[in-house]
Coordinates of C-alpha atoms and ligand atoms in Angstrom, one line a residue:
M1 CA -20.2 -70.1 -15.4
F2 CA -24.4 -69.9 -15.1
V3 CA -25.9 -66.6 -15.3
Y4 CA -30.0 -65.9 -15.1
N5 CA -31.1 -65.0 -18.5
T6 CA -34.0 -63.0 -18.3
M7 CA -35.0 -64.3 -22.2
S8 CA -35.4 -67.9 -21.5
R9 CA -36.4 -67.2 -17.7
K10 CA -33.6 -69.7 -16.3
K11 CA -30.2 -70.0 -15.6
E12 CA -28.0 -70.8 -18.4
G13 CA -24.5 -72.0 -19.0
I14 CA -22.4 -69.6 -20.7
R15 CA -20.6 -70.7 -23.7
A16 CA -18.8 -68.7 -26.4
L17 CA -19.6 -69.1 -30.1
K18 CA -15.4 -69.2 -30.8
D19 CA -12.2 -68.9 -29.0
K20 CA -13.7 -68.0 -25.5
R21 CA -14.2 -64.8 -26.9
L22 CA -17.4 -63.1 -25.4
G23 CA -18.7 -59.9 -26.7
F24 CA -20.6 -57.5 -23.6
Y25 CA -22.6 -54.7 -24.2
A26 CA -23.8 -52.5 -21.1
C27 CA -26.1 -49.6 -21.5
G28 CA -24.2 -47.1 -20.0
P29 CA -25.5 -43.5 -18.7
T30 CA -27.3 -40.5 -19.9
V31 CA -24.9 -37.9 -19.3
Y32 CA -27.4 -35.3 -18.1
F33 CA -26.7 -35.3 -14.6
Y34 CA -24.6 -37.2 -12.0
A35 CA -24.5 -41.0 -11.8
H36 CA -26.3 -41.9 -8.6
I37 CA -25.5 -45.1 -6.7
G38 CA -28.7 -47.0 -7.9
N39 CA -27.0 -46.6 -11.3
M40 CA -24.0 -47.8 -10.0
R41 CA -25.0 -50.7 -8.6
T42 CA -26.0 -51.9 -12.0
Y43 CA -22.7 -51.0 -13.0
V44 CA -21.0 -53.0 -10.3
T45 CA -22.8 -56.1 -11.1
E46 CA -21.8 -55.3 -15.0
D47 CA -18.1 -55.6 -13.3
L48 CA -18.4 -58.6 -11.5
L49 CA -20.0 -60.4 -14.3
R50 CA -17.3 -59.1 -16.7
R51 CA -14.4 -60.4 -13.6
A52 CA -16.0 -63.6 -13.3
L53 CA -15.8 -64.6 -17.2
A54 CA -12.3 -63.4 -17.2
H55 CA -11.1 -65.7 -14.2
E56 CA -12.9 -68.5 -16.1
G57 CA -10.3 -67.5 -19.3
Y58 CA -12.7 -65.9 -21.4
V59 CA -11.7 -62.8 -23.0
V60 CA -14.3 -60.5 -22.7
R61 CA -14.7 -57.0 -24.8
H62 CA -17.0 -55.0 -22.8
V63 CA -18.7 -51.8 -24.7
M64 CA -20.6 -49.1 -23.1
N65 CA -22.7 -46.6 -24.4
I66 CA -22.7 -42.5 -23.7
T67 CA -26.1 -41.5 -24.2
D68 CA -25.5 -37.7 -25.2
V69 CA -28.5 -37.2 -27.1
G70 CA -32.0 -39.1 -28.0
H71 CA -33.2 -39.7 -24.0
N72 CA -36.3 -37.8 -24.0
V73 CA -37.4 -36.3 -20.7
G74 CA -40.9 -37.5 -21.2
D75 CA -40.2 -41.4 -21.9
G76 CA -42.6 -42.2 -24.5
D77 CA -40.8 -40.2 -27.0
V78 CA -42.2 -37.0 -26.2
G79 CA -40.5 -34.0 -24.5
E80 CA -37.4 -32.6 -24.9
D81 CA -34.2 -34.3 -25.2
K82 CA -32.7 -34.4 -21.4
V83 CA -29.4 -33.7 -22.1
R84 CA -30.6 -30.2 -24.1
A85 CA -33.2 -29.4 -21.6
E86 CA -30.5 -29.8 -18.5
A87 CA -28.2 -27.9 -20.1
R88 CA -30.8 -25.0 -21.0
R89 CA -31.5 -25.5 -17.0
E90 CA -28.5 -25.0 -16.1
H91 CA -27.5 -22.6 -18.4
R92 CA -24.6 -24.6 -19.9
G93 CA -23.0 -25.5 -23.0
I94 CA -23.9 -28.7 -24.3
S95 CA -20.9 -30.2 -25.2
E96 CA -19.2 -28.6 -21.7
M97 CA -21.8 -30.1 -19.6
I98 CA -21.7 -34.1 -21.5
D99 CA -17.9 -33.9 -21.0
F100 CA -18.2 -33.0 -17.1
Y101 CA -20.8 -35.6 -16.5
T102 CA -18.8 -38.0 -18.8
G103 CA -15.6 -36.9 -16.7
K104 CA -17.7 -37.6 -13.3
F105 CA -18.8 -41.0 -14.2
L106 CA -15.5 -42.2 -15.1
E107 CA -14.0 -41.1 -12.0
E108 CA -16.7 -42.6 -9.9
E109 CA -16.4 -46.0 -11.7
A110 CA -12.9 -45.7 -11.0
L111 CA -13.3 -45.0 -7.1
L112 CA -15.5 -48.2 -7.1
G113 CA -13.2 -50.2 -8.9
I114 CA -15.1 -50.7 -12.1
Q115 CA -12.8 -51.7 -14.8
R116 CA -13.3 -49.4 -17.9
P117 CA -15.0 -50.6 -20.9
D118 CA -12.8 -51.7 -24.0
V119 CA -15.1 -49.3 -25.7
M120 CA -17.2 -46.4 -24.7
C121 CA -19.0 -45.1 -27.8
R122 CA -21.1 -41.6 -27.8
A123 CA -24.4 -41.9 -29.5
S124 CA -23.6 -38.1 -31.1
E125 CA -20.6 -39.9 -32.7
H126 CA -22.5 -42.9 -34.3
I127 CA -25.6 -40.9 -36.0
G128 CA -24.3 -42.4 -39.3
A129 CA -24.7 -45.8 -38.1
M130 CA -28.2 -45.3 -36.9
I131 CA -29.3 -43.7 -40.2
S132 CA -28.1 -47.0 -41.7
L133 CA -30.1 -48.8 -39.7
I134 CA -32.9 -46.7 -40.1
E135 CA -32.7 -47.2 -43.9
K136 CA -32.7 -51.1 -43.7
L137 CA -35.7 -50.8 -41.6
D138 CA -37.2 -48.5 -43.4
G139 CA -36.5 -50.9 -46.8
K140 CA -37.8 -53.8 -45.0
G141 CA -41.3 -51.9 -44.3
Y142 CA -41.0 -51.7 -40.8
L143 CA -41.3 -47.9 -40.6
Y144 CA -43.7 -45.4 -41.0
R145 CA -43.7 -41.4 -41.0
T146 CA -45.9 -38.8 -38.4
S147 CA -45.4 -35.5 -38.4
S148 CA -42.9 -35.6 -35.6
G149 CA -40.7 -38.5 -36.5
M150 CA -39.8 -42.1 -38.0
Y151 CA -41.7 -44.4 -36.0
F152 CA -40.9 -48.7 -35.6
D153 CA -44.2 -50.3 -36.1
T154 CA -44.1 -53.0 -33.7
S155 CA -47.4 -55.2 -34.7
K156 CA -45.1 -56.3 -37.5
F157 CA -42.4 -57.8 -35.5
K158 CA -43.4 -61.3 -34.7
D159 CA -41.9 -61.8 -31.3
Y160 CA -42.8 -58.4 -29.7
G161 CA -42.5 -58.2 -26.2
R162 CA -40.9 -61.9 -25.4
L163 CA -38.5 -60.6 -23.4
L164 CA -41.0 -60.0 -20.5
G165 CA -43.1 -62.7 -21.0
S166 CA -45.7 -61.0 -23.1
S167 CA -46.7 -59.9 -26.9
F168 CA -47.7 -57.4 -29.1
E169 CA -51.5 -57.9 -28.4
K170 CA -50.9 -58.2 -24.2
M171 CA -48.7 -55.4 -23.9
S172 CA -51.0 -53.2 -26.2
K173 CA -54.3 -54.1 -24.1
E174 CA -52.5 -53.3 -20.9
L175 CA -50.6 -50.2 -21.9
K176 CA -54.2 -49.0 -22.8
A177 CA -55.7 -49.9 -19.7
G178 CA -53.1 -48.8 -17.4
A179 CA -52.1 -45.0 -16.6
R180 CA -51.8 -43.4 -19.6
V181 CA -48.3 -42.4 -20.6
E182 CA -48.4 -39.5 -23.2
R183 CA -47.7 -40.5 -26.8
P184 CA -47.0 -38.7 -29.9
A185 CA -49.9 -37.8 -32.1
G186 CA -50.4 -40.3 -35.3
L187 CA -49.0 -43.5 -33.9
R188 CA -50.3 -46.7 -35.3
N189 CA -50.3 -48.8 -32.3
I190 CA -49.6 -47.6 -28.5
T191 CA -46.0 -49.8 -28.4
D192 CA -44.7 -48.1 -31.3
F193 CA -41.5 -46.2 -30.8
A194 CA -39.4 -43.6 -32.3
V195 CA -36.2 -44.1 -34.2
W196 CA -36.0 -40.9 -35.8
R197 CA -37.7 -37.5 -34.2
F198 CA -37.9 -34.5 -36.0
A199 CA -36.2 -31.3 -34.4
E200 CA -38.7 -28.1 -33.9
P201 CA -37.0 -25.3 -35.5
N202 CA -35.3 -23.7 -32.2
E203 CA -33.7 -27.1 -31.8
K204 CA -30.3 -26.0 -33.0
E205 CA -27.5 -28.3 -31.1
L206 CA -27.4 -32.2 -31.3
V207 CA -29.8 -32.4 -34.7
W208 CA -28.5 -33.7 -37.6
D209 CA -29.6 -33.4 -40.9
T210 CA -30.2 -36.5 -42.8
G211 CA -32.4 -38.2 -45.7
Y212 CA -35.2 -38.3 -43.1
G213 CA -35.4 -34.5 -42.4
R214 CA -33.4 -32.3 -39.9
G215 CA -33.5 -34.3 -36.0
F216 CA -32.1 -36.6 -33.5
P217 CA -32.1 -40.3 -32.8
G218 CA -34.4 -42.2 -30.8
W219 CA -32.6 -43.7 -27.6
H220 CA -33.1 -47.4 -28.5
I221 CA -31.8 -47.3 -31.9
E222 CA -28.6 -46.2 -30.6
C223 CA -27.5 -49.5 -28.8
S224 CA -28.5 -51.3 -31.5
A225 CA -26.3 -49.3 -33.5
M226 CA -23.5 -49.1 -31.7
S227 CA -23.4 -52.7 -30.3
M228 CA -23.7 -54.2 -34.2
E229 CA -21.0 -51.5 -35.0
Y230 CA -18.5 -53.0 -32.5
L231 CA -19.6 -56.5 -31.2
G232 CA -21.4 -57.6 -34.7
E233 CA -25.1 -58.4 -35.6
T234 CA -25.2 -60.9 -32.6
I235 CA -24.0 -59.6 -29.2
D236 CA -23.2 -62.8 -26.2
I237 CA -24.1 -60.9 -23.2
H238 CA -26.0 -57.8 -22.6
A239 CA -26.7 -56.3 -19.5
G240 CA -28.5 -53.3 -17.9
G241 CA -31.1 -52.8 -15.0
T242 CA -34.3 -54.1 -15.1
D243 CA -36.4 -51.3 -15.5
H244 CA -34.8 -51.6 -19.3
I245 CA -36.8 -54.9 -19.6
P246 CA -40.3 -54.0 -21.0
I247 CA -39.4 -50.8 -23.4
H248 CA -35.6 -50.3 -24.1
H249 CA -34.5 -53.9 -24.5
T250 CA -37.7 -54.7 -25.8
N251 CA -37.5 -52.2 -28.7
E252 CA -33.7 -52.9 -29.0
I253 CA -34.9 -56.6 -29.7
A254 CA -37.4 -55.6 -32.2
Q255 CA -35.4 -53.2 -34.6
S256 CA -32.3 -55.3 -34.2
E257 CA -34.2 -58.4 -35.3
A258 CA -35.9 -56.8 -38.0
A259 CA -33.2 -55.5 -39.3
T260 CA -30.8 -58.3 -39.6
G261 CA -33.1 -61.3 -39.4
K262 CA -30.7 -62.8 -36.6
R263 CA -30.8 -63.1 -33.1
F264 CA -29.8 -59.9 -31.4
V265 CA -28.4 -61.2 -28.0
R266 CA -27.6 -64.4 -26.4
Y267 CA -27.9 -64.0 -23.0
W268 CA -29.7 -60.8 -21.5
V269 CA -28.6 -60.1 -18.0
H270 CA -30.6 -57.5 -16.1
G271 CA -29.8 -56.5 -12.5
A272 CA -32.5 -55.4 -9.9
F273 CA -33.2 -51.9 -8.4
M274 CA -31.5 -50.3 -5.7
T275 CA -34.3 -48.4 -3.4
I276 CA -34.2 -46.0 -0.8
G277 CA -37.0 -45.7 1.8
D278 CA -39.6 -47.5 -0.2
R279 CA -38.8 -45.6 -3.3
K280 CA -36.6 -46.1 -6.5
M281 CA -34.1 -44.4 -6.3
S282 CA -33.7 -42.1 -9.5
K283 CA -32.6 -39.3 -11.2
S284 CA -36.1 -37.8 -12.1
L285 CA -37.3 -38.1 -8.5
R286 CA -34.0 -36.6 -7.4
N287 CA -33.8 -38.8 -4.1
V288 CA -30.0 -39.6 -5.2
Y289 CA -27.2 -39.9 -3.6
T290 CA -23.6 -40.1 -5.5
V291 CA -20.4 -41.8 -4.8
E292 CA -18.8 -38.4 -3.8
D293 CA -21.7 -37.6 -1.5
L294 CA -20.9 -40.8 0.1
V295 CA -17.1 -39.8 0.2
K296 CA -17.9 -36.5 1.9
R297 CA -19.7 -38.3 4.7
G298 CA -16.5 -40.2 5.4
Y299 CA -17.2 -43.7 3.4
L300 CA -14.7 -45.3 1.7
P301 CA -16.0 -46.0 -2.2
L302 CA -15.1 -49.6 -1.9
S303 CA -17.5 -50.0 0.9
F304 CA -20.1 -49.3 -1.3
R305 CA -18.9 -52.0 -3.6
Y306 CA -18.7 -54.3 -0.5
M307 CA -22.2 -53.5 0.4
C308 CA -23.6 -54.2 -3.4
L309 CA -21.7 -57.6 -3.1
T310 CA -23.8 -58.5 0.2
V311 CA -27.0 -58.7 -1.7
H312 CA -27.6 -61.1 -4.8
Y313 CA -27.9 -58.5 -8.0
R314 CA -31.0 -60.5 -8.5
N315 CA -32.6 -58.7 -5.3
M316 CA -33.7 -55.1 -4.8
M317 CA -31.4 -53.6 -2.6
N318 CA -32.5 -51.0 0.1
F319 CA -29.9 -48.0 0.7
T320 CA -29.1 -47.1 4.4
F321 CA -26.6 -45.4 6.1
D322 CA -26.6 -48.3 8.7
G323 CA -25.9 -50.7 5.8
L324 CA -23.1 -49.0 4.5
E325 CA -21.5 -48.5 7.9
H326 CA -21.8 -52.4 8.5
A327 CA -20.5 -52.6 4.7
Q328 CA -17.6 -50.8 5.6
R329 CA -16.5 -52.2 8.9
S330 CA -16.4 -55.6 7.5
L331 CA -13.8 -54.2 4.2
K332 CA -11.8 -52.5 7.1
S333 CA -11.4 -55.8 9.0
L334 CA -10.3 -57.4 5.6
Y335 CA -8.0 -54.8 4.5
A336 CA -6.8 -55.4 8.0
F337 CA -6.6 -59.3 8.0
I338 CA -4.9 -58.7 4.2
S339 CA -2.1 -56.6 5.6
R340 CA -1.7 -58.8 8.8
I341 CA -0.9 -61.9 6.9
S342 CA 0.9 -60.5 4.2
A343 CA 3.6 -59.0 6.9
I344 CA 4.3 -62.6 8.4
E345 CA 7.8 -63.6 7.0
G346 CA 9.8 -66.5 7.2
V347 CA 10.1 -70.0 5.5
G348 CA 8.4 -72.5 7.5
H349 CA 6.6 -76.0 7.3
V350 CA 3.4 -76.0 5.8
D351 CA 0.4 -77.6 7.3
Q352 CA -0.9 -79.2 4.5
E353 CA -4.1 -80.0 6.1
L354 CA -5.3 -76.3 6.5
I355 CA -3.9 -75.5 3.2
D356 CA -6.1 -78.0 1.7
K357 CA -9.0 -76.8 3.6
A358 CA -8.2 -73.3 2.4
E359 CA -8.0 -74.0 -1.0
A360 CA -11.0 -76.3 -1.0
L361 CA -13.2 -72.8 0.1
R362 CA -11.5 -70.8 -3.0
K363 CA -13.0 -73.6 -4.8
E364 CA -16.5 -73.2 -3.5
F365 CA -16.2 -69.6 -3.6
F366 CA -15.6 -69.9 -7.6
E367 CA -18.6 -72.3 -7.9
C368 CA -20.8 -69.4 -5.9
I369 CA -19.6 -66.6 -8.2
G370 CA -20.0 -68.9 -11.2
D371 CA -23.7 -70.0 -10.0
D372 CA -25.4 -66.9 -11.6
L373 CA -22.7 -64.4 -9.6
G374 CA -23.5 -65.4 -6.0
T375 CA -21.8 -63.0 -4.1
P376 CA -23.4 -63.1 -0.7
T377 CA -22.5 -66.7 -0.5
A378 CA -19.5 -66.5 -2.1
L379 CA -18.5 -63.8 1.0
S380 CA -19.3 -66.0 3.3
K381 CA -16.6 -68.6 2.2
M382 CA -14.2 -65.8 2.2
H383 CA -15.2 -65.3 5.9
G384 CA -14.7 -68.9 5.9
L385 CA -11.0 -68.7 4.7
M386 CA -10.2 -65.8 7.5
N387 CA -12.2 -67.8 9.9
L388 CA -10.0 -70.8 9.3
V389 CA -6.4 -69.3 10.4
R390 CA -8.2 -66.8 12.8
G391 CA -6.2 -67.8 16.2
V392 CA -3.6 -69.9 14.0
K393 CA -0.1 -68.8 14.1
L394 CA 0.8 -68.8 10.4
N395 CA 4.7 -68.7 9.3
G396 CA 5.5 -67.0 6.1
S397 CA 5.1 -70.2 3.9
E398 CA 1.7 -70.3 4.9
S399 CA 0.4 -66.7 5.0
R400 CA 1.9 -66.4 1.3
R401 CA -0.4 -69.5 0.5
I402 CA -3.4 -68.0 2.3
L403 CA -2.5 -64.2 0.7
D404 CA -2.2 -66.0 -2.8
I405 CA -5.9 -67.3 -2.6
M406 CA -7.4 -63.9 -1.3
L407 CA -6.0 -62.1 -4.0
D408 CA -7.3 -64.5 -6.3
L409 CA -11.0 -64.2 -4.7
D410 CA -10.1 -60.6 -4.9
S411 CA -9.6 -60.5 -8.8
V412 CA -13.4 -60.8 -9.1
L413 CA -14.8 -59.1 -5.9
G414 CA -12.7 -55.9 -7.0
L415 CA -12.0 -54.4 -3.8
E416 CA -8.4 -53.9 -4.3
F417 CA -7.1 -56.3 -1.3
N418 CA -3.5 -55.5 -3.2
M419 CA -3.7 -51.8 -2.2
H420 CA -3.9 -53.2 1.4
L421 CA -0.5 -55.8 1.4
S422 CA 2.1 -54.7 4.1
S423 CA 4.1 -51.6 3.5
A424 CA 7.0 -54.4 3.2
L425 CA 5.1 -55.9 0.0
Q426 CA 4.0 -52.6 -1.2
K427 CA 7.4 -51.2 -1.2
E428 CA 8.7 -54.4 -3.1
A429 CA 5.4 -54.0 -5.6
K430 CA 6.4 -50.1 -6.2
E431 CA 10.0 -51.0 -6.6
L432 CA 9.3 -53.4 -8.8
I433 CA 6.7 -50.6 -10.6
G434 CA 9.7 -48.4 -11.0
K435 CA 12.5 -50.8 -12.2
R436 CA 9.8 -51.7 -15.1
E437 CA 9.7 -48.0 -15.8
D438 CA 13.2 -47.8 -16.1
A439 CA 13.5 -51.0 -18.4
R440 CA 10.7 -49.4 -20.4
R441 CA 12.9 -46.2 -20.6
R442 CA 16.0 -48.0 -21.9
K443 CA 13.7 -50.1 -24.4
D444 CA 14.7 -53.3 -22.4
F445 CA 11.2 -54.7 -23.3
R446 CA 12.8 -57.9 -22.2
T447 CA 13.2 -57.0 -18.6
S448 CA 9.8 -55.3 -18.8
D449 CA 7.9 -57.9 -19.6
E450 CA 9.4 -60.0 -16.9
I451 CA 8.9 -57.6 -14.5
R452 CA 5.1 -57.4 -15.3
S453 CA 4.7 -61.0 -15.2
R454 CA 6.3 -61.1 -11.8
L455 CA 3.9 -58.1 -10.9
R456 CA 0.9 -60.2 -12.6
D457 CA 1.9 -63.7 -10.4
E458 CA 2.9 -62.5 -7.3
F459 CA 0.7 -59.4 -6.7
R460 CA -2.1 -60.0 -8.7
I461 CA -1.5 -56.7 -10.6
T462 CA -2.1 -55.7 -14.0
L463 CA 0.0 -52.8 -15.4
E464 CA -1.7 -50.4 -18.5
D465 CA 0.1 -47.9 -19.9
T466 CA -1.9 -45.3 -20.6
E467 CA -1.2 -41.3 -21.8
E468 CA -1.1 -40.1 -18.8
G469 CA 1.5 -42.6 -17.2
T470 CA 1.4 -46.5 -16.0
V471 CA -2.0 -47.1 -14.0
W472 CA -2.5 -50.5 -12.0
Y473 CA -5.1 -52.5 -11.7
T474 CA -6.4 -55.8 -9.4
S475 CA -5.5 -58.5 -12.3
T476 CA -8.0 -60.7 -13.2
D477 CA -5.6 -62.6 -15.4
Ligands
AMP1 P1 -29.9 -44.2 -16.9 O1 -28.7 -43.4 -16.7 O2 -31.1 -43.9 -16.0 O3 -30.3 -45.0 -18.9 O4 -29.6 -45.9 -16.4 C1 -28.0 -46.3 -16.3 C2 -28.1 -47.8 -15.8 O5 -28.8 -47.8 -14.2 C3 -29.5 -48.9 -16.3 O6 -28.8 -50.0 -16.9 C4 -30.4 -48.7 -15.5 O7 -31.1 -49.9 -15.8 C5 -29.9 -48.9 -14.3 N1 -30.5 -48.1 -13.0 C6 -31.4 -46.8 -13.2 N2 -31.5 -46.7 -11.8 C7 -31.2 -47.6 -10.8 C8 -31.4 -48.5 -9.8 N3 -32.3 -47.2 -9.0 N4 -30.8 -49.3 -9.0 C9 -30.3 -49.9 -9.9 N5 -29.4 -49.6 -11.0 C10 -30.6 -48.3 -11.7
ZN2 ZN1 -29.4 -49.3 -24.5

């Protein structure tokens, strides 16, 4: 599996340091508003990467933060905390608002077939880890105090700006020459950033009393502290949107590597933006659509996922309803194909030449995916497979072979083909799920495990027993 590493500016083969295990950290949402479909494009890309790696046999530990404190309205460490400001504007309680938007986010991710991260961590619950990291940086002389907070002195970090192919001197010069971004008073360098901000006397919620004074964390320190807590000091893969390269990820690298003296991330993966008209889609411009908006207009959420797959993740994607319409038509024809071939019954002679061609397309599909998530070309291989059997009268034995390939491709695409199997097969899968539930109730774990394996092998369904009952996903095993 190759990915484009923003740090080295080339495609690199992914290798685990041990046992095919990979730690994967993705910057999550700031929960002061609905996540929009631009954000969702980035999360779909991350989900694809995770699925592709799982398909290659890696055991991926996916960690995502929920930013519920520390992200300021003015991005340059000025202005109020976004969550606090929005709660006031909406006249809502802060924790109720955080729960509401986090819940909405998870619901919409599920609608897009995005697998839940293994760990979802809230910034407000990791203040202790952030303070420890801040103390470490302070002990090494990287921090200084101003009237508004504790700041990281970027001139002291040797490789500052390397992620965007720049340097401390170059970035300082460019920032000084460019449009003025408001910065707090007392900064030593224009690129310096807050790791801890002092609270104003009227700020009562989302503030903590610490040795550095009453306040709240800077946004960047959250990701460094939480990724280290769950994935160790060196993360294998760190992902996010390209907007994070110049500031958020650049600062994460500076403070993490300054604190540990180790390399922070092995592979940096960044997804390009989604635009609407000629403008970027962003919460602050309020030119956004949510998944719910698309559903209200009669679209399947997975049509949006399909649309994302048609554009390579490193290319800008312009959102239009025409494009979505087109994606939905393609997706529906795929579903019709799945339900048609899965309804074919009867054992028969297998045309080996046909199956060999189909297997070659499966292989090519995964080569495209393995080449920096080449989803547009991978989709063309899948359509090639559909064309291959168009007009061919398949018997049940052949259709099962084709279906098996399609479900395998879908384990990475995540379009939930297994929800569109013929009604007979769906009935069979549902009966198996029911039988497994019975076996579990009887504590007959052997039978329950046997059924679980059958569901995985024959239907590509992974079962997960949660507090709310058993849920099923498209399997990536
Ligand atoms: P935020 O909640 O703004 O921190 O963004 C959450 C994630 O979505 C980050 O990885 C951003 O880089 C990404 N993102 C924000 N806006 C867009 C957009 N218009 N297109 C694609 N990704 C975006
Ligand atoms: Zn982050």
